[in-house]
Short mmCIF file of C-alpha atoms in Angstrom, two decimals:
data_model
loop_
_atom_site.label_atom_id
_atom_site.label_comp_id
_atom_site.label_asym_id
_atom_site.label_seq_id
_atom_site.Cartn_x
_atom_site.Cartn_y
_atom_site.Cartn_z
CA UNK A 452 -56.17 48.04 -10.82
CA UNK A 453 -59.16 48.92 -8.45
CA UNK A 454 -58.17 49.12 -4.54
CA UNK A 455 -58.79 45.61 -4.10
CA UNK A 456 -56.45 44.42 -6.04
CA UNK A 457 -54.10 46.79 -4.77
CA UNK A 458 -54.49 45.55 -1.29
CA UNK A 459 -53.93 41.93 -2.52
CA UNK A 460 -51.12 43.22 -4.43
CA UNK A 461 -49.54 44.19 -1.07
CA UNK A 462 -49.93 42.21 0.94
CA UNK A 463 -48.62 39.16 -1.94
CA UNK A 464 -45.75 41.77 -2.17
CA UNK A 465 -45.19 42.11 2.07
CA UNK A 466 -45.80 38.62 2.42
CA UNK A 467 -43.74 36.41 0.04
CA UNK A 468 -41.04 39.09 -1.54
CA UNK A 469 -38.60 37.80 1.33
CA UNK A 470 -38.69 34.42 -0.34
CA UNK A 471 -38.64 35.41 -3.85
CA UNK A 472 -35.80 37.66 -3.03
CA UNK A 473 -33.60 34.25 -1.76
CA UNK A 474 -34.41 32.35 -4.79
CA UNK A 475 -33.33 35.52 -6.94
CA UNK A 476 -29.77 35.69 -4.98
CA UNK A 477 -29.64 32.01 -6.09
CA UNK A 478 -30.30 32.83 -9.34
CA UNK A 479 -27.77 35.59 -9.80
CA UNK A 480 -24.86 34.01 -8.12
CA UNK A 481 -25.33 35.93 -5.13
CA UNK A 482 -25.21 39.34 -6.39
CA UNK A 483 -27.97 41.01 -3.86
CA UNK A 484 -28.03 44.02 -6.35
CA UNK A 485 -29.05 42.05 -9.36
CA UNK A 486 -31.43 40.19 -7.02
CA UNK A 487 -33.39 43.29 -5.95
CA UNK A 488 -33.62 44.32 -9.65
CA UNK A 489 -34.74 40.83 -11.09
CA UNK A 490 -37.70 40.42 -8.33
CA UNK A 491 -37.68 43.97 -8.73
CA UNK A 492 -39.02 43.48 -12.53
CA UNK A 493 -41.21 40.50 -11.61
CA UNK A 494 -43.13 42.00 -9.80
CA UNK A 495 -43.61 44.71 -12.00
CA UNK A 496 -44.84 42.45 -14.84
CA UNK A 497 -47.18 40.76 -12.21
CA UNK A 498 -48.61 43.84 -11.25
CA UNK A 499 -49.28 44.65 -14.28
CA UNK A 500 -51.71 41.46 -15.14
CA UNK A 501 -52.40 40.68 -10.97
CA UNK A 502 -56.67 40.54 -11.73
CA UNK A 503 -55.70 37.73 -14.26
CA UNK A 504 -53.27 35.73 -12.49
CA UNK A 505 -54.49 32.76 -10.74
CA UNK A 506 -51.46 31.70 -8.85
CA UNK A 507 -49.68 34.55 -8.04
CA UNK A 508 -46.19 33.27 -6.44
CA UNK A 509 -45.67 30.66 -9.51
CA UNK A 510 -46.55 33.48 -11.66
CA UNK A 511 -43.87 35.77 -10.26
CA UNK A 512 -41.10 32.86 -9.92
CA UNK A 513 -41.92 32.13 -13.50
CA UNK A 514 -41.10 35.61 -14.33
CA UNK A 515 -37.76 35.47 -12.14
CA UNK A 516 -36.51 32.18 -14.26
CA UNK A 517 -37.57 33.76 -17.53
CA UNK A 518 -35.92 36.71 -16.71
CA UNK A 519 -32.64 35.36 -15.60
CA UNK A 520 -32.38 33.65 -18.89
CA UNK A 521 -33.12 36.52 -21.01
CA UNK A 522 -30.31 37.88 -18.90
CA UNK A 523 -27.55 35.36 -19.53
CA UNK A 524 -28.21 34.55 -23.09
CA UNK A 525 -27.73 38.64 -23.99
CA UNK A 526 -24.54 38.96 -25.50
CA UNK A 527 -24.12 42.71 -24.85
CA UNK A 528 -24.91 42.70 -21.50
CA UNK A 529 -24.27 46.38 -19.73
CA UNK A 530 -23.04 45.04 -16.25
CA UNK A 531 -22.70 47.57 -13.31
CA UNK A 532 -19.51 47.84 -10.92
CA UNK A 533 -20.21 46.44 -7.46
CA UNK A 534 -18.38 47.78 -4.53
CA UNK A 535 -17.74 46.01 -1.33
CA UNK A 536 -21.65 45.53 0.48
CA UNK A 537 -21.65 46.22 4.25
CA UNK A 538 -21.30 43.07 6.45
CA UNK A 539 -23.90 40.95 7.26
CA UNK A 540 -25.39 41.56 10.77
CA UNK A 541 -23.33 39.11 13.61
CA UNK A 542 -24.03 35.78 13.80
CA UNK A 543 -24.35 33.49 17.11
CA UNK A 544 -21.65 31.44 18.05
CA UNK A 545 -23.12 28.40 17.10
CA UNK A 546 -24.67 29.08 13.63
CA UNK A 547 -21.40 29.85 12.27
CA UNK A 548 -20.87 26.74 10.45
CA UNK A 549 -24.02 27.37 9.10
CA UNK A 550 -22.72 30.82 7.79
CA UNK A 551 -19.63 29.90 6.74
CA UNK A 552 -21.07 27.14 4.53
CA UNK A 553 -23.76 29.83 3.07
CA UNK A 554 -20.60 32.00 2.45
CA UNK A 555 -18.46 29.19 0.38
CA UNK A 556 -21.67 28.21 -1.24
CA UNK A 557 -22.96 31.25 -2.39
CA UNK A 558 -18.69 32.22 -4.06
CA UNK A 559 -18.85 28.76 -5.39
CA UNK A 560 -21.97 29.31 -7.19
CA UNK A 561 -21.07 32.82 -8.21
CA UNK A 562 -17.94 31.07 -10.52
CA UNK A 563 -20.50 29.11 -12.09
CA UNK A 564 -21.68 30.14 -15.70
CA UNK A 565 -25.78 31.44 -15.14
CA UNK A 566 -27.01 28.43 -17.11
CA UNK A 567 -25.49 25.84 -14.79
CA UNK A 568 -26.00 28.28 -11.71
CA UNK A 569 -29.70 28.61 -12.67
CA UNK A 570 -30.15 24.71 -13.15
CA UNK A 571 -28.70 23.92 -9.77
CA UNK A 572 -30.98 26.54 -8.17
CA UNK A 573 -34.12 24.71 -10.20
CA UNK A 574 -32.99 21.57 -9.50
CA UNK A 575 -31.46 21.47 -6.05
CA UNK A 576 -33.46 24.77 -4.13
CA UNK A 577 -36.63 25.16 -5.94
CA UNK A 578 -37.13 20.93 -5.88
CA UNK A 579 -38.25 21.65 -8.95
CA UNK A 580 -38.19 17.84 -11.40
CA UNK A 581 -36.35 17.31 -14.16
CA UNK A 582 -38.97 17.71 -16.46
CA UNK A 583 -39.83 20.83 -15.07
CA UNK A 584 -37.11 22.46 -15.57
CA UNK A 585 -36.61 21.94 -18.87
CA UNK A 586 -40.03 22.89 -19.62
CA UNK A 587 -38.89 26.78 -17.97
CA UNK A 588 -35.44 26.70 -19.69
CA UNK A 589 -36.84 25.50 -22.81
CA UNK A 590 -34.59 22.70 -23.60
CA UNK A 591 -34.82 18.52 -23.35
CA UNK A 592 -34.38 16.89 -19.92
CA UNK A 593 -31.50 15.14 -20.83
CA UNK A 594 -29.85 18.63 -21.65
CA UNK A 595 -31.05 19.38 -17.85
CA UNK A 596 -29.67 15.96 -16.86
CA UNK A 597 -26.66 16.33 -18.63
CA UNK A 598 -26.14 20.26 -17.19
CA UNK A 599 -26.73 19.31 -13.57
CA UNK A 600 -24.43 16.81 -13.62
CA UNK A 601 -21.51 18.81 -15.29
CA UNK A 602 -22.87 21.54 -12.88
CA UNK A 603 -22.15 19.61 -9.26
CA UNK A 604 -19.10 18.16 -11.13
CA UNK A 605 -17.58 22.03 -11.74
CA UNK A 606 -18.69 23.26 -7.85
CA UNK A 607 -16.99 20.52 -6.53
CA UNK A 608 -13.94 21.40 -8.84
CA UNK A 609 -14.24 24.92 -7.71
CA UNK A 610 -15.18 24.55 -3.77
CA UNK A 611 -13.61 21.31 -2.53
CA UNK A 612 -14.34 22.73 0.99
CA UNK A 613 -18.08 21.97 0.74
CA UNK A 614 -17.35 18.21 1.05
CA UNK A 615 -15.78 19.65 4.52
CA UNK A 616 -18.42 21.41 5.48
CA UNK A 617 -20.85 18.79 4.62
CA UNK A 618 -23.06 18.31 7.95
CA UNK A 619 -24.27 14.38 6.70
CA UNK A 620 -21.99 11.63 7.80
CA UNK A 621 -19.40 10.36 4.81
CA UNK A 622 -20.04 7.13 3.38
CA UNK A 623 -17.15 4.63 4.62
CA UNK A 624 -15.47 3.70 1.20
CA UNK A 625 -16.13 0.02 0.33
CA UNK A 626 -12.93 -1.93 0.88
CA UNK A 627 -12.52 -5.29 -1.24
CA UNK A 628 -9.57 -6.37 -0.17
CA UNK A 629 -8.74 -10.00 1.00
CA UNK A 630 -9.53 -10.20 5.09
CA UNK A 631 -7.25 -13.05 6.84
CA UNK A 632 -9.69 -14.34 9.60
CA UNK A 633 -8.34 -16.41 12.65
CA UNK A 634 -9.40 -19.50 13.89
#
């Protein structure tokens, strides 16, 4: 890679790695660790072909998806033992519903199985379309279709407190139910 390259390299690196580091905590159920080593070995492979690559960022979330599912469908997988991470810096006053939903959110994903954890994230935070996705996960849309839905249907299961922490209005429920009306 001549200097260049390198520089672009960097600054692509310094630039977007933030971002691709969210969608990788996404993809790995919030496990930070496994985050830093899956954009980690994107951006390795990336480097590695950067003169060829004409969009760089798809290229590297590309990578991240393909790597994530190579992860999940090993069946020996070598996992390492996480101890407690440090707390997060303090949040203002005001912003912690915000964190408190991020927290239930990111342990109801984590019970998820990494197929319907990596759909959602596709789906839902990449606003990536059906078709899309199953192009990356190499399946049919209706087995995307078909995952998703099983997928909100299991994190509602598991986290009924996100319909709590839900900041849109609730739908009144319709009510059928015979009306007497005065004169």
């Amino acid at each position: 890679m001549d200097a260049e390259a390198q520089d672009s390299f960097r600054e692509f690196v310094a630039g977007r790695s933030s971002a691709l580091l969210r969608t990788a905590v996404l993809l790995t159920g919030g496990d930070r660790h496994a985050a830093e080593d899956l954009l980690q070995t994107a951006l390795v492979r990336a480097a590695g072909r950067w003169q060829r690559i004409d969009e760089p960022e798809a290229y590297v979330r590309r990578i991240l998806y393909r790597q994530q599912i190579s992860r999940w469908r090993l069946k020996w997988r070598r996992r390492e033992v996480t101890v407690a991470e440090p707390p997060e810096p303090g949040h203002a006053p005001d912003a912690s519903g915000a964190a408190e939903l991020r927290l239930v959110l990111r342990a109801a994903l984590s019970r998820l199985t990494a197929r319907q954890r990596t759909v959602l994230v596709l789906r839902y935070f990449e606003d990536l379309p059906e078709a899309e996705v199953a192009r990356l996960l190499g399946c049919s849309v209706g087995t995307v279709r078909s995952t998703t839905h099983r997928s909100l249907a299991r994190l509602r299961e598991l986290a009924p407190e996100l319909a709590a922490l839900d900041p849109r209005p609730q739908r009144p429920s319709r009510d059928f139910s015979p009306v007497e009306v005065g004169p």
